Amino acid sequence: MTMSPFMQVAYSEAQASFNEGGLPVGSVLVHDGEIVSTGRNRQEQTGSNLLHAENDALERAGRRERRFFRACELYTTLSPCPMCSGSVVFYEIPRIIVGDCTTFAGEVEWIRSRGVTVDLEESQECIALLQRFIREKPDLWRKIVAD
Amino acid sequence: MTMSPFMQVAYSEAQASFNEGGLPVGSVLVHDGEIVSTGRNRQEQTGSNLLHAENDALERAGRRERRFFRACELYTTLSPCPMCSGSVVFYEIPRIIVGDCTTFAGEVEWIRSRGVTVDLEESQECIALLQRFIREKPDLWRKIVAD
């Protein structure tokens, strides 16, 4: 399946993180058809506990009124973990679009139960990039998800 | 009710945020009976979208193995919002202790459904400090929770 234009931007962010030695996940926050901010996982790069891709995009959006976030959409290459799902629910972002819900199922059910629309693109590019990371850096993947 | 010793530290963080003009919420992350990090709401102070008190404490803990967080407890003066609740669930923190679940109910039910123990202290000091903030700065409170 061809990626949608905003997912292509999120994928570029994921590639950038991969090239920096980080987890290849990228996100884009969109308001009224325009990009507000982009983000990528920066845990390995910066030592942050919070800067998953979705949180990074939200942080780079800067302070806004709550009604601004209520009119946004969030594109993300990987299904969001509980932390970033909580951020989506808190900021009442009404719709997220997920590139890869195969490698990691994330919190799709919980987010939907809170009224957020979740569209699954199942992009082969997003899936392949993360699978490559897991194959090439199994110890780092294990540290991130298990140990 | 008298505050427990770690809640007193969280309350001091909340007071510090109040004195800085921020939302008076504070948190303390504890491991094996020792303080790992303290945090306070820094949204107004820094323009961050992520730095609620609980997230601030988690960020200041620095990168740790996941098993480290699985042996932590998080004290917080106010019941956690969905964003910080998501962080607690993601890092598998097994127990949180809440100072004020009266002013804001937070996500206690959801966190418990994910296996986290939630103890409610219902500290009059924590409740009174946030009520004072709401009374003295109604516009800022409204901006934070509604607009």
Short mmCIF file of C-alpha atoms in Angstrom, two decimals:
data_model
loop_
_atom_site.label_atom_id
_atom_site.label_comp_id
_atom_site.label_asym_id
_atom_site.label_seq_id
_atom_site.Cartn_x
_atom_site.Cartn_y
_atom_site.Cartn_z
CA MET A 1 0.00 0.00 0.00
CA THR A 2 1.29 3.45 -0.86
CA MET A 3 1.81 5.73 2.11
CA SER A 4 -0.35 8.81 2.42
CA PRO A 5 1.58 12.10 2.08
CA PHE A 6 1.69 12.89 5.80
CA MET A 7 2.72 9.30 6.59
CA GLN A 8 5.61 9.77 4.20
CA VAL A 9 6.78 12.68 6.33
CA ALA A 10 6.41 10.58 9.49
CA TYR A 11 8.38 7.81 7.76
CA SER A 12 11.19 10.28 6.94
CA GLU A 13 11.35 11.12 10.64
CA ALA A 14 11.57 7.40 11.47
CA GLN A 15 14.41 7.03 8.96
CA ALA A 16 16.20 9.99 10.54
CA SER A 17 16.02 8.32 13.95
CA PHE A 18 17.28 5.05 12.46
CA ASN A 19 20.26 6.90 10.95
CA GLU A 20 20.99 8.45 14.36
CA GLY A 21 21.05 5.00 15.98
CA GLY A 22 17.61 5.42 17.54
CA LEU A 23 14.32 3.59 17.39
CA PRO A 24 12.83 4.26 13.93
CA VAL A 25 9.44 5.72 14.77
CA GLY A 26 8.22 9.04 13.42
CA SER A 27 5.15 11.23 13.86
CA VAL A 28 3.52 14.28 12.33
CA LEU A 29 0.94 16.55 13.92
CA VAL A 30 -1.45 18.08 11.38
CA HIS A 31 -3.96 20.92 11.82
CA ASP A 32 -6.33 21.95 9.05
CA GLY A 33 -4.29 20.09 6.45
CA GLU A 34 -1.01 21.74 7.47
CA ILE A 35 1.91 20.29 9.38
CA VAL A 36 2.22 21.78 12.86
CA SER A 37 5.24 19.76 13.97
CA THR A 38 7.15 16.58 13.32
CA GLY A 39 8.72 14.25 15.85
CA ARG A 40 10.77 11.12 16.13
CA ASN A 41 11.82 8.77 18.87
CA ARG A 42 14.80 10.39 20.60
CA GLN A 43 15.29 8.13 23.61
CA GLU A 44 18.64 6.73 22.53
CA GLN A 45 19.79 10.04 21.11
CA THR A 46 18.99 12.19 24.14
CA GLY A 47 18.48 9.86 27.11
CA SER A 48 14.89 11.04 27.47
CA ASN A 49 12.22 8.81 28.96
CA LEU A 50 9.39 10.82 27.42
CA LEU A 51 10.49 11.51 23.84
CA HIS A 52 8.80 8.81 21.88
CA ALA A 53 7.87 10.06 18.40
CA GLU A 54 4.31 11.09 19.24
CA ASN A 55 5.32 12.92 22.44
CA ASP A 56 8.18 14.58 20.55
CA ALA A 57 5.77 15.92 17.92
CA LEU A 58 3.40 17.13 20.65
CA GLU A 59 6.23 18.87 22.49
CA ARG A 60 7.47 20.56 19.32
CA ALA A 61 3.98 21.89 18.63
CA GLY A 62 4.55 24.36 21.46
CA ARG A 63 1.93 25.58 23.86
CA ARG A 64 -1.49 25.91 22.24
CA GLU A 65 -5.02 26.26 23.40
CA ARG A 66 -6.71 22.96 24.07
CA ARG A 67 -9.19 23.62 21.27
CA PHE A 68 -6.24 23.69 18.83
CA PHE A 69 -5.31 20.11 19.67
CA ARG A 70 -8.98 19.11 19.41
CA ALA A 71 -8.77 20.01 15.70
CA CYS A 72 -5.54 18.07 15.00
CA GLU A 73 -4.68 14.69 13.53
CA LEU A 74 -1.59 12.71 14.48
CA TYR A 75 0.20 10.48 11.98
CA THR A 76 2.57 7.93 13.48
CA THR A 77 4.56 5.15 11.88
CA LEU A 78 4.00 2.73 14.80
CA SER A 79 0.93 2.05 16.91
CA PRO A 80 1.27 4.20 20.04
CA CYS A 81 2.37 2.79 23.40
CA PRO A 82 0.36 3.54 26.58
CA MET A 83 2.42 6.68 27.32
CA CYS A 84 1.80 8.35 23.95
CA SER A 85 -1.76 7.04 23.84
CA GLY A 86 -2.32 8.82 27.13
CA SER A 87 -1.01 12.04 25.60
CA VAL A 88 -3.43 11.68 22.67
CA VAL A 89 -6.33 11.11 25.07
CA PHE A 90 -5.28 14.00 27.34
CA TYR A 91 -5.00 16.48 24.46
CA GLU A 92 -8.25 15.15 22.98
CA ILE A 93 -6.73 14.65 19.54
CA PRO A 94 -9.73 13.26 17.67
CA ARG A 95 -7.98 11.12 15.05
CA ILE A 96 -4.71 9.26 14.68
CA ILE A 97 -3.39 7.42 11.63
CA VAL A 98 -1.07 4.46 12.27
CA GLY A 99 1.50 3.16 9.80
CA ASP A 100 2.35 -0.16 11.48
CA CYS A 101 -0.01 -1.96 13.83
CA THR A 102 1.54 -5.35 13.00
CA THR A 103 4.92 -5.22 14.76
CA PHE A 104 3.38 -3.67 17.87
CA ALA A 105 -0.37 -3.52 18.51
CA GLY A 106 -0.16 -0.60 20.92
CA GLU A 107 -3.22 0.79 22.65
CA VAL A 108 -5.59 1.00 19.69
CA GLU A 109 -8.50 -0.53 21.58
CA TRP A 110 -8.15 1.76 24.59
CA ILE A 111 -7.77 4.88 22.45
CA ARG A 112 -10.87 3.96 20.46
CA SER A 113 -12.80 3.36 23.69
CA ARG A 114 -11.98 7.00 24.58
CA GLY A 115 -13.57 8.30 21.40
CA VAL A 116 -10.46 8.70 19.24
CA THR A 117 -10.74 7.56 15.61
CA VAL A 118 -7.84 5.25 14.74
CA ASP A 119 -7.14 4.55 11.07
CA LEU A 120 -4.66 1.80 10.21
CA GLU A 121 -2.60 2.27 7.05
CA GLU A 122 -0.52 -0.89 7.47
CA SER A 123 2.30 0.60 5.42
CA GLN A 124 4.83 -2.01 4.27
CA GLU A 125 7.58 0.62 4.40
CA CYS A 126 6.90 1.42 8.07
CA ILE A 127 6.74 -2.27 8.96
CA ALA A 128 9.93 -3.09 7.04
CA LEU A 129 11.96 -0.29 8.64
CA LEU A 130 11.15 -1.35 12.20
CA GLN A 131 11.67 -5.02 11.34
CA ARG A 132 15.11 -4.11 10.00
CA PHE A 133 15.93 -2.33 13.28
CA ILE A 134 14.82 -5.36 15.31
CA ARG A 135 16.89 -7.69 13.10
CA GLU A 136 20.02 -5.53 13.17
CA LYS A 137 19.84 -4.40 16.80
CA PRO A 138 18.11 -7.16 18.79
CA ASP A 139 19.80 -6.17 22.07
CA LEU A 140 18.66 -2.55 21.82
CA TRP A 141 15.13 -3.61 20.89
CA ARG A 142 15.07 -5.94 23.88
CA LYS A 143 16.27 -3.15 26.17
CA ILE A 144 13.54 -0.84 24.89
CA VAL A 145 10.63 -3.27 25.21
CA ALA A 146 11.57 -5.84 27.85
CA ASP A 147 14.57 -5.44 30.18
CA MET B 1 -4.74 13.55 57.68
CA THR B 2 -0.99 13.95 58.02
CA MET B 3 0.96 13.57 54.82
CA SER B 4 3.33 10.63 54.50
CA PRO B 5 7.02 11.67 54.31
CA PHE B 6 7.34 11.23 50.53
CA MET B 7 4.06 13.07 49.95
CA GLN B 8 5.53 15.97 51.94
CA VAL B 9 8.36 16.11 49.40
CA ALA B 10 5.85 16.01 46.52
CA TYR B 11 3.90 18.80 48.25
CA SER B 12 7.09 20.91 48.48
CA GLU B 13 7.48 20.50 44.71
CA ALA B 14 3.86 21.61 44.24
CA GLN B 15 4.53 24.66 46.40
CA ALA B 16 7.63 25.48 44.33
CA SER B 17 5.55 25.40 41.15
CA PHE B 18 2.93 27.62 42.77
CA ASN B 19 5.63 30.13 43.72
CA GLU B 20 6.88 30.09 40.13
CA GLY B 21 3.38 30.90 38.84
CA GLY B 22 2.73 27.35 37.67
CA LEU B 23 0.16 24.69 38.42
CA PRO B 24 0.85 23.42 41.94
CA VAL B 25 1.30 19.70 41.39
CA GLY B 26 4.36 17.78 42.56
CA SER B 27 5.64 14.21 42.30
CA VAL B 28 8.33 11.99 43.73
CA LEU B 29 9.66 8.75 42.26
CA VAL B 30 10.86 6.30 44.92
CA HIS B 31 12.91 3.11 44.52
CA ASP B 32 13.63 0.81 47.46
CA GLY B 33 12.66 3.51 49.94
CA GLU B 34 14.96 6.13 48.38
CA ILE B 35 14.06 9.14 46.27
CA VAL B 36 15.15 8.71 42.66
CA SER B 37 13.84 12.04 41.38
CA THR B 38 11.33 14.78 42.08
CA GLY B 39 9.17 16.64 39.61
CA ARG B 40 6.66 19.42 39.38
CA ASN B 41 4.33 20.80 36.76
CA ARG B 42 6.43 23.06 34.55
CA GLN B 43 4.03 23.86 31.71
CA GLU B 44 3.64 27.54 32.51
CA GLN B 45 7.28 27.90 33.47
CA THR B 46 8.79 26.27 30.35
CA GLY B 47 6.06 26.12 27.70
CA SER B 48 6.24 22.34 27.68
CA ASN B 49 3.25 20.21 26.75
CA LEU B 50 4.65 17.11 28.42
CA LEU B 51 6.03 18.32 31.76
CA HIS B 52 3.24 17.60 34.17
CA ALA B 53 4.64 16.70 37.58
CA GLU B 54 4.64 12.93 37.08
CA ASN B 55 6.25 13.12 33.65
CA ASP B 56 8.80 15.61 35.00
CA ALA B 57 9.80 13.18 37.77
CA LEU B 58 10.03 10.33 35.26
CA GLU B 59 12.19 12.41 32.94
CA ARG B 60 14.49 13.47 35.75
CA ALA B 61 14.98 9.83 36.74
CA GLY B 62 17.15 9.48 33.61
CA ARG B 63 17.40 6.39 31.45
CA ARG B 64 17.04 3.18 33.46
CA GLU B 65 16.35 -0.42 32.70
CA ARG B 66 12.69 -1.22 32.55
CA ARG B 67 13.03 -3.51 35.55
CA PHE B 68 14.13 -0.48 37.61
CA PHE B 69 10.82 1.28 37.01
CA ARG B 70 8.97 -1.96 37.79
CA ALA B 71 10.33 -1.64 41.35
CA CYS B 72 9.38 2.03 41.84
CA GLU B 73 6.53 3.90 43.50
CA LEU B 74 5.29 7.28 42.37
CA TYR B 75 3.89 9.84 44.84
CA THR B 76 1.87 12.64 43.30
CA THR B 77 -0.12 15.44 44.91
CA LEU B 78 -2.94 15.26 42.31
CA SER B 79 -4.63 12.30 40.67
CA PRO B 80 -2.84 11.76 37.32
CA CYS B 81 -4.32 12.87 34.01
CA PRO B 82 -4.51 10.44 31.05
CA MET B 83 -1.06 11.52 29.78
CA CYS B 84 0.80 10.80 33.01
CA SER B 85 -1.34 7.73 33.68
CA GLY B 86 -0.18 6.43 30.32
CA SER B 87 3.43 7.00 31.38
CA VAL B 88 2.83 5.04 34.60
CA VAL B 89 1.27 2.17 32.64
CA PHE B 90 4.03 2.21 30.00
CA TYR B 91 6.83 2.09 32.58
CA GLU B 92 4.91 -0.54 34.56
CA ILE B 93 5.24 1.37 37.82
CA PRO B 94 3.38 -0.96 40.17
CA ARG B 95 2.08 1.53 42.74
CA ILE B 96 1.15 5.19 42.89
CA ILE B 97 0.09 7.23 45.90
CA VAL B 98 -2.24 10.17 45.27
CA GLY B 99 -2.55 13.22 47.52
CA ASP B 100 -5.73 14.75 46.06
CA CYS B 101 -8.33 12.72 44.19
CA THR B 102 -11.09 15.20 45.14
CA THR B 103 -10.33 18.23 42.97
CA PHE B 104 -9.61 16.07 39.94
CA ALA B 105 -10.49 12.36 39.76
CA GLY B 106 -7.94 11.56 37.06
CA GLU B 107 -7.57 8.09 35.61
CA VAL B 108 -7.59 6.06 38.81
CA GLU B 109 -10.03 3.48 37.43
CA TRP B 110 -8.11 2.93 34.20
CA ILE B 111 -4.75 2.67 35.97
CA ARG B 112 -6.16 0.13 38.40
CA SER B 113 -7.64 -1.87 35.50
CA ARG B 114 -4.05 -2.13 34.18
CA GLY B 115 -2.81 -3.70 37.40
CA VAL B 116 -1.38 -0.62 39.13
CA THR B 117 -2.10 -0.24 42.84
CA VAL B 118 -3.49 3.23 43.57
CA ASP B 119 -3.54 4.43 47.18
CA LEU B 120 -5.45 7.62 48.00
CA GLU B 121 -4.09 9.78 50.82
CA GLU B 122 -6.65 12.56 50.45
CA SER B 123 -4.27 15.08 51.99
CA GLN B 124 -5.99 18.31 53.06
CA GLU B 125 -2.77 20.24 52.33
CA CYS B 126 -2.65 19.02 48.72
CA ILE B 127 -6.34 19.75 48.21
CA ALA B 128 -6.09 23.23 49.79
CA LEU B 129 -3.08 24.28 47.69
CA LEU B 130 -4.73 23.43 44.37
CA GLN B 131 -8.03 24.99 45.50
CA ARG B 132 -6.13 28.17 46.32
CA PHE B 133 -4.62 28.17 42.81
CA ILE B 134 -8.07 27.71 41.22
CA ARG B 135 -9.50 30.52 43.37
CA GLU B 136 -6.64 32.95 42.70
CA LYS B 137 -6.07 32.14 39.02
CA PRO B 138 -9.37 31.01 37.54
CA ASP B 139 -8.40 32.06 34.00
CA LEU B 140 -5.19 30.04 34.05
CA TRP B 141 -6.99 27.03 35.51
CA ARG B 142 -9.59 27.28 32.77
CA LYS B 143 -6.88 27.51 30.11
CA ILE B 144 -5.21 24.40 31.49
CA VAL B 145 -8.29 22.21 31.76
CA ALA B 146 -10.85 23.54 29.27
CA ASP B 147 -9.99 26.09 26.58
#
